[in-house]
Amino acid sequence: MMYLIRIALRNLLRRRSRTLVIGSILAIAVVFFLLIESVMVAMMDLSFKNAIDFETPHIEVSRQGLIDEEAKGNVVPLEETFSISNSTEETIAGLADYQAATPVLDFSADFIAGRYTFPVLVRSIEPDSFSQVFYHDQYVQTGAFLETGQSGVVIGERLAQFFDLDVGDYFTLRFRDRQGSFNTMEGEVRGILATPHPDMNLRTVFVAREAAASRLGLANDAANRWMVRLTQRGSAPEQSQELQASLSNSQLVARSYREAAEFLVAVEAWGYIETYFILALFLLVGAVGIVAAVILSALERVSEIGIMKAMGLRENEIVRVFVIEAGGIGLVGGLIGCILGALSVGLFVIYGFDMSFFLDIDAMSAFPLQGRLYGAWNTSSFFFILAVVVAIALLSSLLPAYTAAKKDPIEAIRRR
Amino acid sequence: MALLTLKDVSKIYKQGDIEVHALKGVNLDVAEGEFTTVFGPSGCGKTTMLNLIGALDRPTSGHLLFNDKDIGTMSKNEQALHRRRNIGFIFQSHNLIPVLTAFENVEFALQIAGDGKGSNSDRVQNILEQVGLGTMMHRRPNALSGGQMQRIAVARALVKEPKLVLADEPTANLDSETSKEVLEIMVRMNRELKTTFVFSTHDPMVMEYAKRVVEIRDGEIARDERKG
């Protein structure tokens, strides 16, 4: 076996150019995969993080009717509000990784300032508990975040730019109350936010729940969501299920952030499908290259195959020589790809890239992301892609290697 | 006892609709330690006979016994194992593996045989010294002359101490001086190691070295003569 490996490796060196050309194709596939995977992981990780920190925390408790209406893209229905019982609150607080929870009363409204109107989601909050679940208060650009019992509104920077508003300027919110009659809320802009979540900066405004509930014709403790923050993200799906089991007798539904952010989950899945599809195309080209390399190698070494058979090597042993060679090409390509990939990912991790440079602002607004995106290291991807490339090289060489090994030794020896 | 026995061995090749009778009912016994030349003009069936004896091909009819075992009925794998243990080949074109050095080409043959008779390295060095290449053992074939390469081929065939060495026109590509040197090495090996040699040649000089000459004409043994 040692000699079979030696012959294979020396033949790889002997045909350096061929080895490098085919290895390069595989290396390109590896670099592509590692970079795209790093972008995907970083993008999805940051998207989920921003969604959790600014939109939907680890677990959200609401009524099924609200989820259904939202899925249809309708305005937030005020019929789906609820007042949470003490026992439910205790159940939520009893979750293993519980950190904090806050009630939220969302409703749809038109934001009016001057001559302009813009449709927004009004998020009515209890500022103290809200700031234990979400991080908006840490991203106040001007003014201040809401305080308990305070009137007024906190808006995002893009909405402020749209209306040319500043702290202290007046606004009007127009909405339908519980009875379906139009009602309004007026006041001053208290603060302007600049969060990493673009939707929060444009389409969401924050008011105190107490003031909003009375204008909506709802009880003061009415909410349509209970937002729960856990100490760790990983346990959210499991604890959401546990909570759901405890809530089975109520009309409430518990969802983890992954269920709530269906769009992101779908984008994540499609992103990976696309990545693997393009990777498969690259690897297919590499596999064709390897097949060609093994065929060429076998044609060049017919008499060598003949003498090895005459010396008593069996067909499967001759196959091994060619398979090892192909595996060597795969390993060379995979390693070069991993080195170049590590350099590329390293640069991406250090310098990142401006997402608006690659995608227009409307396309980006579908993601809870903005600004620069920095790459993520995923060491297991390096091992995975190296194993895939070597395995593809080995597999694609099998058929031509068997064909070569089946050559008639008498004919093979005669050939020069 | 005969090491090798051919009983009514025939070989027919089909070329399209035409049948070529390369060997026609050949009967031959080769005893252990014999130095035999199969002689005849091109196309008479010498190489076919050597290929059959070397288990590289199968007879169309008849029996080919090696130590009383019929090698014509062995499976491909059994034939491969038989070749690696019992037979050394020397071809007209040395057929060395170009990426291995002289030493490695010889050691490779020994490793394949895997007989475990002492240190491989010493045996390889010893045989290369015997064929006069002790100082060139770390050169690759492309840095050696035709005669030197054929000597390596001889060393490769002999290093595993096979029962039988088959040499198909081993001097055909060599000048007369180098041919002589190579033949003398083989005669010496036959004498010292008691290895059985079967040659094919149409070179009259080679026959001078043989102890037995088997002449083939049109696929049949025309003459079988032992010297001295």
XYZ file of C-alpha atoms in Angstrom:
644
model
C 0.000 0.000 0.000
C 2.869 2.346 0.827
C 4.214 2.017 -2.699
C 0.786 2.562 -4.241
C 0.540 5.852 -2.331
C 4.104 6.769 -3.322
C 3.407 6.086 -7.015
C 0.155 8.064 -6.865
C 1.715 11.062 -5.133
C 4.735 11.148 -7.413
C 2.477 11.039 -10.444
C 0.611 14.014 -9.007
C 3.914 15.884 -8.760
C 4.951 14.710 -12.201
C 1.789 16.228 -13.662
C 1.908 19.371 -11.549
C 0.139 21.637 -14.012
C -2.769 19.260 -14.391
C -3.000 18.767 -10.639
C -2.983 22.520 -10.048
C -5.503 23.359 -12.780
C -8.060 20.836 -11.559
C -7.203 21.587 -7.942
C -7.835 25.282 -8.672
C -11.359 24.579 -9.897
C -12.027 22.744 -6.657
C -10.306 25.514 -4.691
C -12.611 28.123 -6.264
C -15.596 26.025 -5.198
C -14.222 25.827 -1.653
C -13.503 29.578 -1.418
C -16.924 30.373 -2.810
C -18.620 28.074 -0.333
C -16.676 29.346 2.679
C -17.276 32.996 1.834
C -20.964 32.624 1.028
C -21.446 30.440 4.083
C -19.738 33.051 6.234
C -22.013 35.755 4.768
C -25.059 33.562 5.276
C -24.184 32.654 8.863
C -23.299 36.252 9.753
C -26.356 37.668 8.025
C -28.800 35.225 9.536
C -27.209 35.402 12.962
C -27.370 39.196 12.987
C -30.876 39.180 11.501
C -32.142 36.903 14.263
C -30.239 38.882 16.875
C -31.755 42.164 15.686
C -35.198 40.585 15.444
C -34.861 39.303 19.012
C -33.458 42.571 20.381
C -35.906 44.911 18.639
C -38.923 43.084 17.259
C -39.801 39.617 18.544
C -37.880 38.313 21.548
C -37.118 34.690 22.307
C -40.746 33.808 23.024
C -43.929 35.643 22.122
C -47.333 34.843 23.670
C -50.387 35.965 21.712
C -53.743 34.753 20.424
C -53.926 32.563 17.335
C -56.270 35.098 15.702
C -53.546 37.763 15.790
C -51.051 35.387 14.181
C -53.553 34.488 11.445
C -54.398 38.121 10.643
C -50.728 39.073 10.560
C -49.988 36.176 8.238
C -52.624 37.563 5.860
C -50.938 40.974 6.011
C -53.995 42.645 7.564
C -53.966 45.472 10.117
C -53.535 44.413 13.727
C -57.008 43.361 14.983
C -57.966 44.886 18.333
C -60.331 41.967 19.003
C -57.322 39.755 19.709
C -56.227 41.517 22.883
C -56.140 39.836 26.248
C -55.369 40.467 29.882
C -52.917 37.974 31.237
C -53.790 36.158 34.439
C -51.470 35.994 37.429
C -51.062 32.244 37.030
C -49.988 32.629 33.386
C -47.546 35.356 34.365
C -46.145 33.010 37.013
C -45.886 30.193 34.466
C -43.931 32.475 32.143
C -41.681 33.640 34.961
C -41.119 29.999 35.905
C -39.421 29.132 32.595
C -35.974 27.698 33.151
C -34.071 30.436 31.298
C -36.507 33.264 32.023
C -34.968 36.736 32.121
C -37.804 39.242 31.668
C -41.236 39.709 30.117
C -43.261 42.691 28.979
C -46.771 43.260 27.641
C -47.151 44.986 24.289
C -50.251 46.406 22.656
C -49.688 46.791 18.935
C -52.113 48.586 16.638
C -52.101 50.001 13.154
C -52.273 53.757 12.660
C -51.434 56.603 10.301
C -48.663 58.881 11.489
C -49.459 62.453 10.544
C -47.166 65.427 10.736
C -47.708 68.537 8.651
C -49.288 67.631 5.327
C -47.976 64.076 5.212
C -49.335 60.724 6.367
C -47.449 57.457 6.771
C -48.857 54.067 7.875
C -47.085 52.745 10.963
C -47.306 50.059 13.604
C -47.792 51.650 17.005
C -46.196 49.621 19.734
C -47.693 50.554 23.092
C -45.335 49.575 25.841
C -44.601 49.638 29.540
C -41.211 51.366 29.333
C -39.641 49.805 32.440
C -40.283 46.170 31.616
C -39.911 46.820 27.847
C -36.333 47.938 28.368
C -35.569 44.674 30.156
C -36.726 42.711 27.126
C -35.690 44.961 24.210
C -32.712 47.258 23.630
C -34.350 50.256 21.993
C -33.477 52.540 24.907
C -29.772 51.972 24.152
C -30.168 53.312 20.605
C -31.697 56.727 21.232
C -30.102 59.135 18.773
C -31.698 62.328 20.116
C -34.061 63.011 22.996
C -34.891 60.193 25.398
C -36.751 56.913 25.453
C -40.241 56.773 26.958
C -40.682 56.730 30.684
C -43.618 55.279 32.615
C -46.635 57.551 32.618
C -45.137 59.822 29.993
C -47.089 60.953 26.934
C -45.600 61.470 23.500
C -43.958 59.188 21.027
C -40.557 57.759 20.193
C -39.926 57.308 16.483
C -37.171 55.988 14.260
C -34.622 58.135 12.448
C -35.913 57.334 8.967
C -39.449 58.280 9.906
C -38.104 61.457 11.451
C -36.184 62.193 8.246
C -39.272 61.469 6.159
C -41.323 64.020 8.116
C -38.349 66.277 8.891
C -39.181 65.932 12.591
C -37.034 66.592 15.601
C -37.498 66.093 19.331
C -40.264 68.382 20.566
C -42.082 68.495 17.221
C -45.772 67.609 17.170
C -47.374 64.561 15.662
C -50.831 63.011 15.287
C -51.668 59.312 15.218
C -54.950 58.443 13.543
C -56.437 54.993 14.105
C -59.646 53.056 14.554
C -60.587 52.188 18.148
C -62.168 48.976 19.424
C -65.602 50.115 18.216
C -64.256 50.921 14.763
C -64.503 54.687 15.161
C -61.612 56.924 14.130
C -59.687 58.367 17.023
C -56.439 60.286 17.385
C -53.522 60.798 19.721
C -51.434 63.939 19.616
C -48.294 64.955 21.344
C -44.570 65.641 21.080
C -41.800 63.527 19.729
C -39.813 62.487 22.841
C -36.980 60.680 21.205
C -35.556 59.488 17.895
C -34.096 56.008 17.604
C -31.359 54.718 15.315
C -31.446 50.950 15.819
C -29.716 48.293 13.693
C -33.213 47.100 12.706
C -34.333 49.194 9.707
C -38.017 48.489 10.219
C -37.864 49.925 13.740
C -36.373 53.117 12.301
C -39.170 53.649 9.811
C -42.426 51.826 10.379
C -42.694 51.455 14.160
C -43.492 54.140 16.716
C -43.577 53.716 20.483
C -46.126 55.109 22.929
C -46.983 54.352 26.569
C -49.541 51.534 26.842
C -51.748 53.219 29.405
C -52.455 56.248 27.174
C -53.000 54.139 24.072
C -55.322 51.597 25.719
C -57.832 54.236 26.829
C -57.861 55.851 23.368
C -58.396 52.447 21.804
C -61.310 51.736 24.127
C -59.491 48.865 25.792
C -58.795 48.000 29.413
C -55.610 49.542 30.807
C -53.952 46.128 31.134
C -54.940 44.995 27.630
C -52.131 43.579 25.500
C -51.979 41.621 22.298
C -48.510 40.192 22.903
C -46.431 39.153 25.865
C -42.809 39.297 24.973
C -40.466 37.003 26.909
C -36.691 37.275 26.991
C -34.601 34.264 27.994
C -31.041 34.183 29.186
C -30.046 32.095 26.142
C -31.285 31.981 22.590
C -30.640 28.291 22.033
C -33.238 27.108 24.508
C -36.038 29.279 23.040
C -37.667 26.628 20.784
C -37.706 24.050 23.583
C -38.984 26.424 26.275
C -41.547 27.851 23.900
C -42.920 24.324 23.496
C -42.939 23.843 27.270
C -44.805 27.104 27.690
C -47.237 26.141 24.934
C -48.002 22.917 26.798
C -48.751 24.921 29.968
C -50.980 27.316 27.999
C -52.966 24.583 26.262
C -56.116 25.341 28.279
C -56.043 29.049 27.465
C -56.582 30.752 24.103
C -52.972 31.828 24.051
C -50.226 30.541 21.852
C -46.506 30.589 22.621
C -44.076 30.876 19.669
C -40.308 30.998 19.615
C -38.512 33.706 17.661
C -37.880 31.211 14.848
C -41.612 30.555 14.450
C -42.412 34.242 14.688
C -39.745 35.188 12.147
C -40.940 32.754 9.486
C -39.685 35.009 6.750
C -36.145 34.891 8.073
C -36.280 31.132 8.521
C -37.460 30.768 4.917
C -34.731 33.110 3.685
C -32.182 31.124 5.673
C -33.360 27.853 4.122
C -33.400 29.278 0.598
C -30.037 30.879 1.137
C -28.526 27.531 2.021
C -30.263 25.798 -0.876
C -28.846 28.387 -3.279
C -25.405 28.142 -1.747
C -25.340 24.352 -2.015
C -26.749 24.454 -5.538
C -24.000 26.776 -6.769
C -21.433 24.745 -4.838
C -22.727 21.599 -6.544
C -22.246 23.237 -9.958
C -18.647 24.131 -9.147
C -17.984 20.663 -7.778
C -19.535 19.101 -10.869
C -17.024 20.977 -13.015
C -14.272 19.806 -10.649
C -15.534 16.218 -10.830
C -15.497 16.325 -14.644
C -11.935 17.619 -14.416
C -10.961 14.737 -12.163
C -12.569 12.184 -14.470
C -10.615 13.724 -17.369
C -7.407 13.698 -15.305
C -7.793 10.019 -14.393
C -8.592 9.070 -18.000
C -5.562 11.005 -19.269
C -3.379 9.546 -16.563
C -4.535 6.023 -17.415
C -3.932 6.573 -21.132
C -0.429 7.864 -20.463
C 0.389 4.957 -18.195
C -1.038 1.989 -20.028
C 2.237 0.078 -20.041
C 2.703 0.875 -16.333
C -0.715 -0.652 -15.657
C 0.350 -3.686 -17.712
C 3.565 -4.241 -15.787
C 1.810 -3.782 -12.445
C -0.666 -6.484 -13.462
C 2.156 -8.732 -14.626
C 3.857 -8.231 -11.261
C 0.731 -9.550 -9.612
C -1.198 -6.460 -8.583
C -4.920 -7.093 -8.578
C -7.378 -4.797 -10.328
C -8.607 -3.270 -7.082
C -5.013 -2.451 -6.122
C -4.457 -0.661 -9.438
C -7.749 1.175 -8.919
C -6.339 2.389 -5.612
C -3.392 4.092 -7.341
C -5.719 6.197 -9.493
C -8.203 6.831 -6.681
C -5.375 8.001 -4.399
C -4.206 10.323 -7.173
C -7.705 11.752 -7.556
C -8.014 12.064 -3.785
C -4.681 13.894 -3.835
C -6.009 16.379 -6.397
C -9.104 16.820 -4.212
C -6.936 17.327 -1.133
C -4.664 19.833 -2.907
C -7.684 21.755 -4.236
C -9.480 21.518 -0.904
C -6.469 22.693 1.103
C -5.669 25.568 -1.271
C -9.353 26.494 -1.145
C -9.397 26.327 2.653
C -6.283 28.534 2.931
C -7.639 31.103 0.466
C -11.067 30.761 2.042
C -9.630 31.398 5.518
C -7.881 34.531 4.198
C -11.072 35.772 2.510
C -13.268 35.024 5.509
C -10.617 36.607 7.779
C -10.745 39.841 5.745
C -14.525 39.726 5.838
C -14.505 39.186 9.608
C -12.126 42.140 10.132
C -13.398 44.651 7.597
C -16.932 43.433 6.797
C -18.843 45.052 3.955
C -21.448 47.715 3.577
C -24.666 45.895 2.816
C -26.191 48.816 0.955
C -23.352 48.497 -1.543
C -24.576 45.046 -2.571
C -28.327 45.371 -2.174
C -30.654 48.262 -2.703
C -32.309 49.738 0.344
C -35.750 48.297 -0.422
C -34.385 44.783 -0.737
C -32.438 45.254 2.489
C -35.482 46.474 4.390
C -36.812 42.914 4.251
C -33.946 42.004 6.595
C -33.602 43.367 10.097
C -30.105 44.541 9.146
C -28.305 47.674 8.140
C -24.839 49.162 8.041
C -21.799 46.889 7.803
C -21.996 43.159 7.983
C -19.021 41.307 9.443
C -18.219 37.709 8.572
C -18.569 34.798 10.935
C -16.061 31.984 11.452
C -17.495 28.519 11.177
C -14.628 26.067 11.642
C -16.790 23.036 10.984
C -17.471 24.387 7.455
C -13.771 24.080 6.639
C -13.706 20.407 7.655
C -17.024 19.786 5.938
C -16.037 21.295 2.584
C -12.608 19.625 2.648
C -14.251 16.247 3.257
C -16.834 16.901 0.520
C -14.198 17.904 -2.041
C -11.994 14.887 -1.282
C -15.014 12.544 -1.305
C -16.171 13.923 -4.671
C -12.671 13.551 -6.075
C -12.510 9.928 -4.868
C -15.974 9.042 -6.112
C -15.588 10.656 -9.521
C -12.343 8.756 -10.099
C -13.800 5.313 -9.402
C -15.302 4.571 -12.811
C -12.341 5.715 -14.945
C -9.974 3.986 -12.489
C -11.845 0.673 -12.826
C -11.846 1.055 -16.604
C -8.081 1.606 -16.524
C -7.493 -1.330 -14.191
C -9.461 -3.676 -16.435
C -7.050 -3.234 -19.337
C -5.738 -6.442 -20.801
C -2.161 -6.741 -19.430
C -0.805 -8.162 -22.685
C -2.127 -5.249 -24.733
C -1.097 -2.820 -22.005
C 2.508 -4.049 -21.840
C 2.890 -3.772 -25.608
C 1.769 -0.127 -25.573
C 4.427 2.501 -24.987
C 9.532 -33.321 -11.599
C 8.503 -30.706 -14.160
C 7.884 -27.205 -12.853
C 5.806 -26.438 -15.892
C 3.756 -28.682 -18.144
C 1.875 -27.730 -21.280
C -0.605 -30.409 -22.404
C -2.158 -29.983 -25.852
C -2.256 -26.226 -25.370
C -3.921 -24.294 -28.153
C -4.645 -20.626 -28.432
C -6.946 -19.141 -31.008
C -7.377 -15.390 -31.428
C -10.369 -14.004 -33.220
C -9.790 -11.051 -35.486
C -13.252 -10.226 -36.761
C -14.505 -13.350 -38.506
C -11.020 -14.735 -38.916
C -9.539 -17.187 -36.406
C -5.796 -17.021 -35.897
C -4.298 -20.255 -34.473
C -1.392 -18.851 -32.485
C -0.599 -22.165 -30.775
C -1.678 -25.588 -31.960
C -1.716 -28.398 -29.423
C 1.655 -27.642 -27.844
C 3.119 -30.156 -25.376
C 6.113 -29.137 -23.283
C 7.711 -29.893 -19.909
C 10.099 -27.431 -18.255
C 12.078 -28.740 -15.303
C 13.152 -26.639 -12.331
C 16.392 -24.722 -12.931
C 16.267 -25.031 -16.715
C 17.438 -22.174 -18.922
C 15.197 -22.511 -21.953
C 14.913 -20.431 -25.085
C 11.768 -20.425 -27.153
C 13.024 -19.576 -30.596
C 11.328 -18.740 -33.834
C 10.467 -16.033 -36.327
C 8.114 -13.155 -35.563
C 4.476 -14.232 -35.295
C 5.302 -17.914 -34.710
C 3.607 -17.964 -31.255
C 6.552 -17.403 -28.866
C 5.015 -14.456 -27.050
C 1.635 -16.181 -26.900
C 3.300 -19.159 -25.242
C 5.053 -16.938 -22.703
C 1.833 -15.057 -21.965
C 0.048 -18.340 -21.281
C 2.868 -19.661 -19.105
C 2.885 -16.319 -17.233
C -0.859 -16.545 -16.532
C -1.435 -13.312 -18.390
C -3.741 -15.134 -20.802
C -5.758 -18.370 -20.893
C -5.447 -21.207 -23.401
C -8.376 -21.852 -25.736
C -7.904 -25.572 -25.030
C -5.483 -27.844 -23.222
C -3.930 -27.653 -19.774
C -1.153 -25.548 -18.380
C 0.206 -26.954 -15.140
C 2.521 -25.114 -12.794
C 3.651 -27.444 -10.025
C 0.701 -29.632 -11.030
C -1.792 -26.772 -10.603
C -3.802 -25.833 -13.683
C -3.223 -22.112 -14.048
C -5.529 -21.905 -17.073
C -8.579 -22.463 -14.904
C -7.635 -20.005 -12.141
C -9.717 -16.869 -11.533
C -8.204 -13.467 -12.365
C -7.337 -12.840 -8.724
C -5.806 -16.300 -8.318
C -3.728 -15.718 -11.438
C -2.573 -12.357 -10.034
C -1.532 -14.020 -6.765
C 0.212 -16.801 -8.700
C 2.170 -14.214 -10.709
C 3.175 -12.188 -7.658
C 4.470 -15.268 -5.804
C 5.935 -17.455 -8.522
C 6.790 -15.515 -11.663
C 9.182 -12.763 -12.613
C 8.766 -10.997 -15.942
C 11.329 -9.310 -18.135
C 9.913 -7.563 -21.176
C 11.415 -6.299 -24.378
C 10.691 -2.738 -23.251
C 11.882 -2.715 -19.670
C 8.501 -1.256 -18.502
C 9.885 0.311 -15.372
C 7.692 2.607 -13.334
C 9.034 6.038 -14.261
C 8.258 7.803 -10.977
C 10.217 5.270 -8.905
C 13.987 5.066 -8.602
C 15.901 1.930 -9.604
C 15.902 0.847 -5.965
C 12.191 1.526 -5.548
C 11.253 -0.283 -8.770
C 12.953 -3.392 -7.427
C 11.685 -2.979 -3.882
C 8.131 -2.501 -5.188
C 8.260 -5.983 -6.764
C 9.451 -7.407 -3.464
C 6.711 -5.647 -1.535
C 4.030 -6.941 -3.879
C 5.349 -10.498 -3.440
C 5.421 -9.918 0.328
C 7.386 -13.110 1.013
C 9.033 -11.744 4.187
C 12.376 -13.447 3.458
C 14.654 -11.100 5.377
C 15.243 -7.376 5.016
C 13.852 -5.913 1.792
C 16.425 -3.188 1.684
C 19.396 -5.567 1.882
C 17.943 -7.883 -0.735
C 17.283 -5.028 -3.144
C 20.735 -3.583 -2.635
C 22.300 -7.004 -3.096
C 20.496 -7.789 -6.344
C 21.214 -4.324 -7.755
C 24.895 -4.818 -6.971
C 24.759 -8.209 -8.675
C 23.435 -6.622 -11.878
C 26.109 -3.950 -11.630
C 23.913 -1.018 -10.626
C 24.940 -0.657 -7.010
C 26.012 2.945 -7.563
C 22.976 4.000 -9.568
C 20.201 2.636 -7.430
C 18.757 6.043 -6.566
C 18.412 7.209 -10.134
C 15.092 7.277 -11.887
C 14.704 5.348 -15.171
C 14.955 8.509 -17.275
C 18.504 9.008 -15.992
C 19.615 5.518 -17.070
C 20.586 3.965 -20.403
C 18.549 1.234 -22.115
C 20.948 -1.445 -20.914
C 20.867 -0.178 -17.356
C 17.089 -0.113 -17.393
C 16.962 -3.681 -18.650
C 19.316 -4.710 -15.836
C 16.910 -3.156 -13.361
C 14.113 -5.115 -15.029
C 16.204 -8.271 -14.508
C 16.799 -7.352 -10.874
C 13.094 -6.638 -10.424
C 12.159 -10.023 -11.859
C 14.683 -11.869 -9.711
C 14.552 -10.051 -6.384
C 11.613 -12.025 -5.039
C 13.391 -15.279 -5.977
C 10.552 -16.547 -8.157
C 10.338 -20.140 -9.289
C 10.139 -19.035 -12.904
C 11.410 -16.031 -14.862
C 9.816 -15.304 -18.216
C 11.746 -13.045 -20.560
C 10.100 -11.901 -23.753
C 12.820 -10.827 -26.175
C 14.798 -9.196 -23.369
C 17.657 -8.110 -25.592
C 15.685 -6.927 -28.588
C 16.203 -3.230 -27.814
C 19.826 -3.545 -26.709
C 23.087 -3.371 -28.617
C 25.083 -6.594 -28.806
C 27.531 -5.654 -26.061
C 24.780 -4.728 -23.595
C 22.772 -7.802 -24.654
C 25.743 -9.972 -23.765
C 26.075 -8.340 -20.348
C 22.388 -8.783 -19.577
C 22.411 -12.416 -20.740
C 25.465 -13.183 -18.664
C 23.743 -11.757 -15.591
C 20.770 -14.031 -16.236
C 22.959 -17.085 -16.756
C 24.717 -16.304 -13.492
C 21.445 -15.900 -11.659
C 20.203 -19.182 -13.092
C 23.336 -20.894 -11.905
C 23.468 -19.260 -8.469
C 19.775 -19.068 -7.568
C 18.635 -22.139 -9.540
C 15.844 -20.012 -10.993
C 14.079 -21.472 -14.021
C 14.276 -19.191 -17.075
C 12.142 -19.308 -20.199
C 13.091 -16.875 -22.931
C 11.537 -15.969 -26.194
C 13.862 -14.624 -28.851
C 14.679 -14.614 -32.495
C 18.236 -13.490 -31.822
C 20.692 -16.362 -32.542
C 23.165 -14.906 -30.011
C 20.703 -15.474 -27.177
C 20.441 -19.130 -28.102
C 24.139 -19.577 -27.458
C 23.463 -18.981 -23.773
C 20.504 -21.361 -23.531
C 20.777 -24.930 -22.227
C 17.648 -25.893 -24.082
C 16.231 -24.516 -27.314
C 12.596 -24.948 -28.231
C 11.883 -23.865 -31.783
C 8.363 -22.881 -32.722
C 7.030 -22.612 -36.224
C 3.458 -21.725 -37.082
C 2.268 -22.366 -33.555
C 3.800 -25.821 -33.222
C 7.023 -27.061 -31.638
C 9.337 -27.814 -34.512
C 12.432 -28.642 -32.458
C 13.226 -29.243 -28.773
C 16.924 -29.623 -28.116
C 18.942 -29.783 -24.879
C 22.600 -28.754 -25.009
C 25.458 -30.596 -23.381
